[in-house]
Each structure stands twice: as C-alpha cells, then as structure tokens.
CSV table of C-alpha atoms in Angstrom, one decimal:
chain,number,residue,atom,x,y,z
A,148,MET,CA,-111.2,74.6,64.2
A,149,SER,CA,-109.2,76.4,61.6
A,150,ALA,CA,-106.8,79.3,61.3
A,151,THR,CA,-109.7,81.7,61.1
A,152,LYS,CA,-109.1,85.2,59.9
A,153,VAL,CA,-111.0,87.5,62.2
A,154,GLU,CA,-111.7,91.2,62.0
A,155,ALA,CA,-108.6,93.3,61.4
A,156,SER,CA,-107.0,95.0,64.3
A,157,SER,CA,-105.1,98.3,64.6
A,158,HIS,CA,-102.1,96.4,66.0
A,159,SER,CA,-99.4,95.1,63.9
A,160,PRO,CA,-100.1,91.6,62.5
A,161,SER,CA,-97.6,89.9,64.8
A,162,GLU,CA,-98.5,91.8,68.1
A,163,VAL,CA,-100.7,89.9,70.5
A,164,ASN,CA,-101.9,91.3,73.8
A,165,LEU,CA,-105.0,90.9,76.0
A,166,SER,CA,-106.8,93.8,74.2
A,167,ARG,CA,-106.4,92.2,70.8
A,168,VAL,CA,-107.4,88.7,72.1
A,169,THR,CA,-110.5,90.3,73.7
A,170,ARG,CA,-111.5,92.1,70.5
A,171,LEU,CA,-111.2,88.8,68.5
A,172,TRP,CA,-113.1,86.8,71.1
A,173,VAL,CA,-116.1,89.1,71.8
A,174,PRO,CA,-117.9,88.9,68.4
A,175,LEU,CA,-117.5,85.1,68.3
A,176,ALA,CA,-118.6,84.7,71.9
A,177,ALA,CA,-121.7,86.9,71.2
A,178,SER,CA,-122.6,84.6,68.3
A,179,TRP,CA,-122.2,81.5,70.5
A,180,ALA,CA,-124.2,83.1,73.3
A,181,LEU,CA,-127.1,83.9,70.9
A,182,MET,CA,-127.1,80.3,69.7
A,183,ALA,CA,-127.0,79.1,73.3
A,184,ILE,CA,-130.2,81.1,74.1
A,185,GLU,CA,-132.2,78.8,71.8
A,186,MET,CA,-132.6,75.9,74.2
A,187,PRO,CA,-133.5,77.9,77.3
A,188,LEU,CA,-136.0,79.9,75.2
A,189,LEU,CA,-137.5,76.7,74.0
A,190,ALA,CA,-137.8,75.2,77.5
A,191,VAL,CA,-139.4,78.4,78.8
A,192,VAL,CA,-142.2,78.4,76.1
A,193,ILE,CA,-142.9,74.6,76.0
A,194,GLY,CA,-142.9,74.7,79.9
A,195,ARG,CA,-146.0,76.9,79.7
A,196,LEU,CA,-147.9,74.7,77.3
A,197,PRO,CA,-150.1,71.6,78.1
A,198,ASP,CA,-148.3,68.3,79.0
A,199,GLU,CA,-145.0,70.2,79.3
A,200,ARG,CA,-143.2,67.2,81.0
A,201,LEU,CA,-144.1,65.0,78.1
A,202,HIS,CA,-143.1,67.4,75.3
A,203,LEU,CA,-139.9,68.6,77.0
A,204,ALA,CA,-138.8,65.0,77.5
A,205,ALA,CA,-139.6,64.2,73.9
A,206,TYR,CA,-137.7,67.1,72.5
A,207,GLY,CA,-134.7,67.1,74.9
A,208,GLY,CA,-134.5,63.3,75.1
A,209,ILE,CA,-135.3,62.1,71.7
A,210,ALA,CA,-136.0,64.5,68.8
A,211,PHE,CA,-133.1,66.9,69.3
A,212,PRO,CA,-130.4,64.3,70.2
A,213,ILE,CA,-131.2,62.1,67.2
A,214,ALA,CA,-131.2,65.2,64.9
A,215,LEU,CA,-127.8,66.2,66.3
A,216,VAL,CA,-126.3,62.8,65.7
A,217,VAL,CA,-127.5,62.8,62.1
A,218,GLU,CA,-126.1,66.3,61.6
A,219,ALA,CA,-122.7,65.5,63.2
A,220,PRO,CA,-120.7,64.7,60.0
A,221,ILE,CA,-121.3,68.2,58.5
A,222,ILE,CA,-120.7,70.3,61.7
A,223,MET,CA,-117.0,70.8,60.7
A,224,LEU,CA,-117.9,72.2,57.3
A,225,LEU,CA,-117.2,75.7,58.7
A,226,ALA,CA,-113.6,74.7,59.5
A,227,ALA,CA,-113.3,73.0,56.1
A,228,SER,CA,-114.5,76.0,54.0
A,229,THR,CA,-112.5,78.5,56.1
A,230,ALA,CA,-109.3,76.5,55.8
A,231,LEU,CA,-109.6,75.1,52.3
A,232,CYS,CA,-111.6,77.4,50.1
A,233,ARG,CA,-108.6,79.5,48.8
A,234,ASP,CA,-109.8,79.8,45.2
A,235,TRP,CA,-112.8,78.9,43.0
A,236,GLN,CA,-111.6,75.3,42.3
A,237,SER,CA,-111.4,74.4,46.0
A,238,THR,CA,-114.6,76.3,46.8
A,239,CYS,CA,-116.5,74.2,44.2
A,240,TYR,CA,-115.0,71.0,45.5
A,241,VAL,CA,-116.0,71.7,49.1
A,242,ARG,CA,-119.4,72.9,48.0
A,243,GLY,CA,-119.9,69.7,46.1
A,244,PHE,CA,-119.1,67.7,49.2
A,245,MET,CA,-121.6,69.8,51.2
A,246,ARG,CA,-124.4,69.1,48.7
A,247,TYR,CA,-123.9,65.4,48.6
A,248,ALA,CA,-123.5,65.1,52.4
A,249,ALA,CA,-126.6,67.2,53.0
A,250,LEU,CA,-128.6,65.1,50.6
A,251,PHE,CA,-127.4,61.8,52.1
A,252,LEU,CA,-128.0,62.9,55.7
A,253,THR,CA,-131.4,64.3,54.9
A,254,VAL,CA,-132.4,60.9,53.4
A,255,LEU,CA,-131.0,59.2,56.6
A,256,HIS,CA,-133.0,61.6,58.8
A,257,ALA,CA,-136.2,60.9,56.8
A,258,LEU,CA,-135.5,57.1,57.1
A,259,ILE,CA,-135.4,57.4,60.8
A,260,ALA,CA,-138.3,59.8,61.3
A,261,PHE,CA,-140.9,58.4,58.8
A,262,THR,CA,-140.3,54.6,58.9
A,263,PRO,CA,-140.4,51.8,61.5
A,264,VAL,CA,-136.7,52.5,62.1
A,265,TYR,CA,-137.8,55.2,64.5
A,266,ASP,CA,-139.5,52.6,66.8
A,267,TRP,CA,-136.3,50.6,66.9
A,268,VAL,CA,-134.2,53.7,67.8
A,269,ALA,CA,-136.6,55.3,70.3
A,270,LEU,CA,-138.1,52.3,72.0
A,271,ASP,CA,-135.3,49.7,71.7
A,272,LEU,CA,-132.1,51.7,71.7
A,273,LEU,CA,-133.2,54.7,73.8
A,274,ALA,CA,-135.8,52.7,75.9
A,275,ALA,CA,-138.1,55.7,75.8
A,276,ASN,CA,-141.5,55.8,77.4
A,277,PRO,CA,-144.0,55.0,74.6
A,278,GLN,CA,-145.9,58.3,75.0
A,279,VAL,CA,-142.6,60.3,75.0
A,280,ALA,CA,-141.4,58.3,71.9
A,281,GLU,CA,-144.6,59.1,70.0
A,282,SER,CA,-144.3,62.8,70.7
A,283,GLY,CA,-140.6,62.7,69.8
A,284,ARG,CA,-141.5,61.1,66.4
A,285,LEU,CA,-143.5,64.2,65.4
A,286,GLY,CA,-140.7,66.5,66.5
A,287,LEU,CA,-138.1,64.6,64.5
A,288,GLN,CA,-140.3,64.7,61.4
A,289,ILE,CA,-140.7,68.5,61.7
A,290,LEU,CA,-136.9,68.8,62.0
A,291,LEU,CA,-136.3,67.2,58.6
A,292,PRO,CA,-134.9,70.5,57.0
A,293,TRP,CA,-132.4,70.9,59.9
A,294,THR,CA,-129.3,69.1,58.5
A,295,ALA,CA,-129.4,70.5,55.0
A,296,ALA,CA,-129.9,74.0,56.2
A,297,ILE,CA,-127.0,73.8,58.6
A,298,ALA,CA,-124.7,72.2,56.1
A,299,TYR,CA,-125.3,75.0,53.6
A,300,ARG,CA,-125.1,77.7,56.3
A,301,ARG,CA,-121.8,76.4,57.8
A,302,PHE,CA,-120.1,76.1,54.4
A,303,MET,CA,-121.1,79.7,53.5
A,304,GLN,CA,-120.1,81.0,57.0
A,305,GLY,CA,-116.6,79.6,56.5
A,306,LEU,CA,-116.3,81.6,53.3
A,307,LEU,CA,-117.4,84.8,55.1
A,308,ILE,CA,-114.9,84.2,57.9
A,309,ARG,CA,-112.1,83.6,55.5
A,310,ALA,CA,-113.0,86.9,53.7
A,311,ASP,CA,-112.8,88.8,57.0
A,312,ARG,CA,-116.6,89.2,57.2
A,313,SER,CA,-117.2,87.4,60.5
A,314,ARG,CA,-119.6,90.1,61.6
A,315,VAL,CA,-122.1,88.9,59.0
A,316,VAL,CA,-121.9,85.5,60.8
A,317,GLY,CA,-123.0,87.2,64.0
A,318,LEU,CA,-125.8,89.0,62.3
A,319,GLY,CA,-127.0,85.7,60.9
A,320,THR,CA,-127.2,84.3,64.4
A,321,VAL,CA,-129.4,87.3,65.4
A,322,VAL,CA,-131.6,86.7,62.3
A,323,ARG,CA,-132.0,83.0,63.3
A,324,LEU,CA,-132.9,83.9,66.9
A,325,VAL,CA,-135.5,86.4,65.9
A,326,ALA,CA,-137.1,83.9,63.5
A,327,ASN,CA,-136.9,81.2,66.1
A,328,ALA,CA,-138.6,83.4,68.8
A,329,THR,CA,-141.2,84.7,66.4
A,330,VAL,CA,-142.4,81.3,65.3
A,331,LEU,CA,-142.1,79.9,68.9
A,332,ILE,CA,-144.1,82.6,70.5
A,333,GLY,CA,-146.5,82.9,67.6
A,334,LEU,CA,-147.4,79.2,67.5
A,335,ALA,CA,-147.6,79.0,71.3
A,336,VAL,CA,-150.1,81.9,71.5
A,337,PHE,CA,-152.1,81.5,68.3
A,338,SER,CA,-152.2,77.8,67.6
A,339,ASP,CA,-153.3,74.6,69.4
A,340,LEU,CA,-150.2,72.6,68.4
A,341,PRO,CA,-148.6,70.5,71.0
A,342,GLY,CA,-145.4,71.7,72.6
A,343,ILE,CA,-143.1,69.4,70.7
A,344,ALA,CA,-144.5,70.7,67.4
A,345,VAL,CA,-144.2,74.3,68.5
A,346,GLY,CA,-140.6,73.9,69.5
A,347,SER,CA,-139.6,71.9,66.4
A,348,CYS,CA,-141.2,74.3,64.0
A,349,ALA,CA,-139.4,77.2,65.6
A,350,ILE,CA,-136.0,75.5,65.4
A,351,SER,CA,-136.5,74.5,61.8
A,352,ALA,CA,-137.7,78.0,60.9
A,353,GLY,CA,-134.7,79.5,62.6
A,354,VAL,CA,-132.1,77.5,60.7
A,355,LEU,CA,-133.9,77.9,57.4
A,356,VAL,CA,-134.1,81.7,57.7
A,357,GLU,CA,-130.5,82.0,58.8
A,358,ALA,CA,-129.3,79.8,55.9
A,359,ALA,CA,-131.3,82.1,53.5
A,360,TYR,CA,-129.7,85.2,55.0
A,361,ILE,CA,-126.2,83.8,54.9
A,362,GLY,CA,-126.8,82.7,51.3
A,363,TRP,CA,-127.8,86.3,50.4
A,364,ALA,CA,-124.9,87.9,52.3
A,365,VAL,CA,-122.2,85.7,50.9
A,366,ARG,CA,-122.8,86.6,47.2
A,367,PRO,CA,-120.1,89.3,47.0
A,368,THR,CA,-117.6,86.9,48.5
A,369,LEU,CA,-118.5,84.2,45.9
A,370,ALA,CA,-118.2,86.8,43.1
A,371,ARG,CA,-114.7,87.6,44.2
A,372,LEU,CA,-113.7,84.0,44.5
A,373,ARG,CA,-114.9,83.4,40.9
A,374,VAL,CA,-112.3,85.8,39.6
A,375,ALA,CA,-109.6,85.2,42.1
A,376,ALA,CA,-106.2,83.9,40.9
A,377,PRO,CA,-105.9,80.1,41.3
A,378,ASN,CA,-104.1,78.9,44.4
A,379,SER,CA,-100.4,78.2,43.6
A,380,GLY,CA,-100.4,75.0,45.7
A,381,PRO,CA,-101.8,71.6,44.7
A,382,HIS,CA,-105.4,71.3,43.8
A,383,LEU,CA,-107.8,70.0,46.4
A,384,ASN,CA,-108.8,66.4,45.6
A,385,ALA,CA,-110.5,63.5,47.4
A,386,SER,CA,-107.4,62.3,49.1
A,387,ARG,CA,-106.3,65.7,50.5
A,388,PHE,CA,-109.9,66.6,51.6
A,389,ALA,CA,-110.4,63.2,53.3
A,390,GLN,CA,-107.1,63.5,55.1
A,391,PHE,CA,-108.1,67.0,56.4
A,392,TYR,CA,-111.8,66.4,57.1
A,393,LEU,CA,-112.3,62.9,58.4
A,394,PRO,CA,-110.5,63.5,61.8
A,395,LEU,CA,-112.5,66.7,62.2
A,396,ALA,CA,-115.8,65.0,61.3
A,397,LEU,CA,-115.2,62.2,63.9
A,398,THR,CA,-114.8,64.7,66.7
A,399,PRO,CA,-118.4,66.1,66.9
A,400,LEU,CA,-119.9,62.7,65.9
A,401,ILE,CA,-118.3,61.0,68.9
A,402,THR,CA,-119.3,63.8,71.2
A,403,LEU,CA,-122.9,64.0,69.9
A,404,LEU,CA,-123.4,60.2,70.3
A,405,LEU,CA,-123.4,60.9,74.0
A,406,GLN,CA,-126.7,62.9,73.7
A,407,PRO,CA,-128.8,59.8,72.9
A,408,LEU,CA,-126.6,57.7,75.1
A,409,GLY,CA,-127.3,60.0,78.0
A,410,SER,CA,-131.1,59.8,77.2
A,411,ALA,CA,-130.9,56.0,77.0
A,412,ALA,CA,-129.2,55.9,80.4
A,413,MET,CA,-131.8,58.3,82.0
A,414,ASN,CA,-134.6,56.2,80.6
A,415,ARG,CA,-133.2,53.2,82.6
A,416,LEU,CA,-132.6,55.1,85.8
A,417,PRO,CA,-135.0,56.5,88.4
A,418,ASN,CA,-137.5,59.3,87.4
A,419,PRO,CA,-136.9,59.0,83.7
A,420,ILE,CA,-139.6,61.4,82.5
A,421,ASP,CA,-138.8,64.0,85.1
A,422,CYS,CA,-135.1,63.8,84.2
A,423,LEU,CA,-135.7,64.2,80.5
A,424,ALA,CA,-138.1,67.0,81.1
A,425,VAL,CA,-135.5,68.9,83.1
A,426,TRP,CA,-132.6,68.1,80.9
A,427,PRO,CA,-133.3,70.9,78.2
A,428,ALA,CA,-133.3,73.6,80.9
A,429,VAL,CA,-130.1,72.3,82.6
A,430,HIS,CA,-128.3,71.7,79.3
A,431,GLY,CA,-129.3,75.1,78.0
A,432,LEU,CA,-127.9,76.9,81.1
A,433,VAL,CA,-124.7,74.9,81.2
A,434,PHE,CA,-124.2,75.3,77.4
A,435,LEU,CA,-124.7,79.1,77.7
A,436,THR,CA,-121.8,79.3,80.1
A,437,ARG,CA,-119.7,76.8,78.1
A,438,SER,CA,-120.3,78.7,74.9
A,439,MET,CA,-117.9,81.4,76.0
A,440,GLY,CA,-115.2,78.8,76.0
A,441,PHE,CA,-116.3,77.3,72.6
A,442,ALA,CA,-115.7,80.7,71.1
A,443,TYR,CA,-112.1,80.8,72.3
A,444,ASN,CA,-111.0,77.9,70.1
A,445,GLU,CA,-111.0,80.0,66.9
A,446,VAL,CA,-109.1,82.8,68.7
A,447,VAL,CA,-106.3,80.4,69.8
A,448,VAL,CA,-106.0,78.9,66.3
A,449,ALA,CA,-105.8,82.4,64.7
A,450,LEU,CA,-103.1,83.8,67.0
A,451,ALA,CA,-101.1,80.9,68.4
A,452,GLU,CA,-98.4,81.1,65.7
A,453,HIS,CA,-97.6,84.7,66.5
A,454,PRO,CA,-94.4,85.4,68.6
A,455,GLY,CA,-95.2,85.7,72.3
A,456,ALA,CA,-98.9,84.8,71.8
A,457,LYS,CA,-99.0,81.7,73.9
A,458,ALA,CA,-98.4,83.4,77.2
A,459,VAL,CA,-101.1,86.0,76.5
A,460,LEU,CA,-103.5,83.3,75.3
A,461,ARG,CA,-102.8,81.3,78.5
A,462,GLN,CA,-103.5,84.3,80.6
A,463,PHE,CA,-106.8,85.0,78.9
A,464,ARG,CA,-107.7,81.3,79.2
A,465,ASN,CA,-107.3,81.4,82.9
A,466,ARG,CA,-109.5,84.5,83.3
A,467,LEU,CA,-112.1,83.0,81.0
A,468,ALA,CA,-112.1,79.7,82.9
A,469,LEU,CA,-112.4,81.4,86.2
A,470,GLY,CA,-115.1,83.8,85.1
A,471,THR,CA,-117.4,81.3,83.4
A,472,THR,CA,-117.1,78.8,86.3
A,473,LEU,CA,-117.9,81.6,88.8
A,474,VAL,CA,-121.0,82.5,86.9
A,475,LEU,CA,-122.4,79.0,86.9
A,476,PHE,CA,-121.4,78.6,90.6
A,477,VAL,CA,-123.4,81.7,91.5
A,478,PHE,CA,-126.4,80.3,89.7
A,479,ALA,CA,-126.2,76.9,91.4
A,480,SER,CA,-125.4,78.1,94.9
A,481,THR,CA,-127.9,81.0,95.3
A,482,PRO,CA,-131.6,81.5,94.9
A,483,LEU,CA,-130.9,82.4,91.3
A,484,ALA,CA,-131.3,78.7,90.5
A,485,GLN,CA,-134.9,78.6,91.7
A,486,VAL,CA,-135.6,82.0,90.0
A,487,TRP,CA,-134.3,80.7,86.7
A,488,PHE,CA,-135.8,77.2,86.7
A,489,GLN,CA,-139.0,77.8,88.6
A,490,GLY,CA,-139.7,81.4,87.6
A,491,VAL,CA,-138.3,81.7,84.1
A,492,ASN,CA,-138.6,78.1,83.0
A,493,ASP,CA,-141.9,77.6,84.8
A,494,LEU,CA,-140.8,74.2,86.2
A,495,SER,CA,-142.6,72.7,89.3
A,496,PRO,CA,-140.8,73.1,92.6
A,497,PHE,CA,-139.6,69.5,92.5
A,498,LEU,CA,-138.3,69.8,88.9
A,499,ALA,CA,-136.7,73.1,89.7
A,500,ALA,CA,-134.9,71.5,92.7
A,501,LEU,CA,-133.7,68.7,90.5
A,502,ALA,CA,-132.4,71.1,87.9
A,503,GLY,CA,-130.6,73.1,90.6
A,504,ALA,CA,-128.9,70.0,91.9
A,505,ALA,CA,-127.8,68.9,88.4
A,506,THR,CA,-126.5,72.4,87.7
A,507,ALA,CA,-124.4,72.3,90.9
A,508,ILE,CA,-122.7,69.1,89.7
A,509,ALA,CA,-121.9,70.7,86.3
A,510,VAL,CA,-120.2,73.8,87.8
A,511,PRO,CA,-116.7,72.8,86.6
A,512,MET,CA,-117.9,72.4,83.0
A,513,PRO,CA,-117.4,76.0,81.7
A,514,GLY,CA,-113.9,76.2,83.1
A,515,LEU,CA,-113.0,72.8,81.6
A,516,GLN,CA,-114.3,74.0,78.2
A,517,ALA,CA,-112.1,77.1,78.2
A,518,MET,CA,-109.1,74.8,78.9
A,519,GLN,CA,-110.1,72.4,76.2
A,520,SER,CA,-110.5,75.2,73.6
A,521,TYR,CA,-107.0,76.5,74.5
A,522,PHE,CA,-105.3,73.1,74.2
A,523,THR,CA,-107.3,72.2,71.1
A,524,GLY,CA,-106.5,75.5,69.4
A,525,LEU,CA,-102.8,74.9,70.0
A,526,LEU,CA,-102.9,71.4,68.5
A,527,VAL,CA,-104.9,72.5,65.5
A,528,SER,CA,-102.6,75.5,64.9
A,529,ALA,CA,-99.7,73.0,64.9
A,530,ARG,CA,-101.6,70.6,62.5
A,531,LYS,CA,-101.4,67.9,65.3
A,532,THR,CA,-105.2,67.1,65.2
A,533,ARG,CA,-104.9,63.4,66.1
A,534,GLY,CA,-104.7,64.3,69.8
A,535,VAL,CA,-108.0,66.2,69.5
A,536,THR,CA,-109.8,63.1,68.3
A,537,GLU,CA,-108.1,60.9,70.9
A,538,ALA,CA,-109.3,63.3,73.7
A,539,VAL,CA,-112.9,63.2,72.4
A,540,LEU,CA,-112.8,59.4,72.2
A,541,LEU,CA,-111.6,59.3,75.8
A,542,PHE,CA,-114.5,61.5,76.8
A,543,PHE,CA,-116.9,59.1,75.1
A,544,VAL,CA,-115.3,56.0,76.7
A,545,VAL,CA,-115.3,57.5,80.2
A,546,ALA,CA,-118.8,58.8,80.0
A,547,ALA,CA,-120.2,55.6,78.5
A,548,ALA,CA,-118.4,53.5,81.1
A,549,LEU,CA,-119.8,55.6,84.0
A,550,LEU,CA,-123.3,55.6,82.5
A,551,THR,CA,-123.2,51.9,82.0
A,552,ALA,CA,-122.1,51.3,85.6
A,553,CYS,CA,-124.9,53.5,86.9
A,554,VAL,CA,-127.5,51.6,84.8
A,555,THR,CA,-126.2,48.1,85.8
A,556,HIS,CA,-125.8,49.0,89.5
A,557,GLY,CA,-129.6,48.4,90.0
A,558,GLU,CA,-129.8,49.9,93.5
A,559,LEU,CA,-129.6,53.6,92.7
A,560,LYS,CA,-132.4,55.7,94.2
A,561,ASP,CA,-131.6,59.3,93.1
A,562,PRO,CA,-132.9,60.7,89.8
A,563,GLY,CA,-130.8,59.5,86.8
A,564,LEU,CA,-130.1,63.1,85.7
A,565,LEU,CA,-127.7,63.5,88.6
A,566,PHE,CA,-125.7,60.5,87.5
A,567,ALA,CA,-125.7,61.5,83.9
A,568,VAL,CA,-124.4,65.0,84.6
A,569,SER,CA,-121.8,63.5,87.0
A,570,SER,CA,-120.6,61.2,84.2
A,571,PHE,CA,-120.3,64.0,81.7
A,572,THR,CA,-118.4,66.2,84.1
A,573,LEU,CA,-115.9,63.5,85.0
A,574,ALA,CA,-115.5,62.6,81.3
A,575,SER,CA,-114.8,66.2,80.4
A,576,LEU,CA,-112.1,66.4,83.1
A,577,ALA,CA,-110.4,63.3,81.5
A,578,GLN,CA,-110.7,64.9,78.1
A,579,THR,CA,-109.0,68.1,79.3
A,580,ALA,CA,-106.2,66.2,81.0
A,581,TRP,CA,-105.5,64.2,77.8
A,582,LEU,CA,-105.4,67.4,75.7
A,583,ALA,CA,-103.0,69.0,78.2
A,584,TRP,CA,-100.7,66.0,78.1
A,585,ARG,CA,-100.9,65.9,74.3
A,586,VAL,CA,-99.9,69.6,74.1
A,587,ARG,CA,-96.9,68.9,76.3
A,588,ARG,CA,-95.9,65.8,74.4
A,589,GLU,CA,-96.1,67.6,71.0
A,590,GLY,CA,-94.2,70.6,72.3
A,591,VAL,CA,-96.7,73.1,71.0
C-alpha cells in the first residue's frame, strides 16, 4: 500500500494507458496467484492422507488462522520499507523495528503454541472439537518460524520494489512455492506424519527458503543504500514512523481477526468439522480469484497521481472486476466445481457439494476486491489512509454482527460454512461501499 515503483516502461513517465497498466499489473498478479496456489495445494495433498477431515479442519480452522493473527502487525512492512527506506538511516530504522517486532511476535506465537494458553484459545475462544484442537496444536507449533521469516522477507521485498527490482519478488514467490510443494509431496509420500504436520512443515519450509533467497538477492540493493546520499528531508524517528505505520498495521490485524472469528462461529453452528474441513479448499479457490484484485492496489498507488490516469485505472478496474467475478461464477455454476472439489481436492461427494454451495455464495467477492483495491489505492496515493482503516473496521463489525446473529439464532439447520461465507460477502459489500463514499468525500 505504497507508491511502489514498478518496472520501467517505454512510455513517458506521465503517460498512462491500458497497455501500461496491464504491464505493471501482470507481474504483481502472477506473484499473488502463486501465493494463492498454496492453500489449494495443501488441501489437495492433506485430503489424500488419513483422517483428512480432522487435519484439514485443524489447519484451516485453528493453526493457520491463529498464525495469521499473530503475524498481522508485520504484514505492512512491505509498504513501510517501500515508502520509507530512502537512505541508509531510514533503512536501519525500519530494519530495527522489523527485528524487534519479529522477536516479540515469535515469543507470542510460542506462548500460545507451547503453553496452556493454547487450550484457552482453541477450546474456550474458538470452541473447537477436542480432537481438532489437539491436531491444531501440533500444526501451530511447527509454524513457529512463520512470523519472523515473513517479517524479514517483506521488509527486504520493499527494498527490492523501491529499487525497481520487483521481478526478484516474483522469483522469490516461485522459490517459495517449489520448496513448499517439494516438502509437502515428499513428506506425504515418504513419511508417516499426520496431515497437519505435513502441511505445516511445508508452509514453514516455504517461507524460510523464500526469506533466504530474498536475503541473498537484496545484497546489491543494500550495498547501494549504504553509500547513497542521505535524504534531504527530516530523519525518520519513532513519531513519524508510528504516524505512518500504525494505521496500516491495524488494517490487516482487523481483517485477520475474522479468520478465528469465522472458525469460532462455524464451531457453534451445524456440521462444524465438515465445515472446517471444507473451508481451506473454498478459501483457497476464492482467494485465488481475489488475488488478481489484491495485485491491483499497488498499480493504482503507483499511477494515480499521473494526469489522466484515473479514467484509465477505472476502466481497467471494471474489466478486472467483471473478469474475475465471471471466472468464479463459471466454477460455481458448472460441473467444474465438482471436478475441482471432488476430483482435484479429493473431497467426498457431500463435502464437495458443500464446497460448491459456499463458492456460489462467494461469487461477488473477486469483483468487490478489485473495487476495493481501486478505491484504497486512490486514498493511499492521496495520503488519506484513515478511510481505509474505517472501511476495514466496518467490514469487521458487519461480519461479526452477522456471525453472532447466526450463532445466537439457535434454529439454523444448514451447515455453518454457508452462513459464514454469506456474512463475509455482505461485509465485503459494506466495506466497498464505504471506500467509494470516502473517495467521493475526499475528492480523490
């Protein structure tokens, strides 16, 4: 969420057309798509191991959501390093924050995963089935390196993007996926580890290998920063950094809190284990189509200030929203859904039908994400970030209210996954509407 410099174009710096927007968007979209493949790949492999329902529910409903919430405060380090690391002083300052944040959050992760705090979180807060909770404990313990590796990687990725080396970021994603798939398939074939351990080991290996690759690739950029002339503006300090970073850090934290909240709701609604077992496959497919919209945010931030850019960006947004929504609609309304969920993910006919129904409810999500990225990019480009946090907070409030209403209703018979996905879709619609209103109000 920063004014990212992307690969240079043959056009003049101020000229913005659909061709240029597409060239900027494609590498970022490819990187997001590769990351989005992880969850479906995980669901496919774990779905072919013993006790697949138990371990899919443990990973998708407990281990991964908790790890995401712990990680949330450092997600926006990429934006921070891209926007703020203009010289060696500012780079060292942001790097220092990254190290302290990574250490603190890793200790927090260990506190949850290796102490009785886990029982309180999994059994009391999330109301998980005891067997699912015990499996999730092992997964969360294996994911211990997750937060520190991602903090380091995202900080270094920001430096690469700022130095016009965004292709290296995409290559890092490929390295991560290859490492992930190698460990995932290797352990599934050659070990007797349970599915939750196989999946968690693969995810941890992927982020560690990617962090190592990015750390190696960023060395020339760090060397140039060491000898670069100091920035002529004011030095980065605690006050300036907090003013920039805190609103950004709150945004993913609020969003990711809905992961365990959704799991907690499904645990209290009909068919909890089935719903949690299906959730990784559904979430992975929906996230894959939404990822095309996620990638658009950086493009809007980078180009919005150019003359005549907004009309072109709006045109591309409309095409992107229509195209990604159409892709998910085709999946949900044709036999492709059963082929994907039953054939590829190896779900039972009942679970595949449940996944197809949930996907149909989520059809508007990719288009809404494209709209959100466009509006968010305009606000960030204009340095009006308060509206972004307000919109995410509204998303949380609407989703939480709807999930609470479903849980307290008491007479619902359909699987809880359908109510959870409906709540998230309606909340996303409210978030998009708020962002659109904020853009009009701010005149950006």
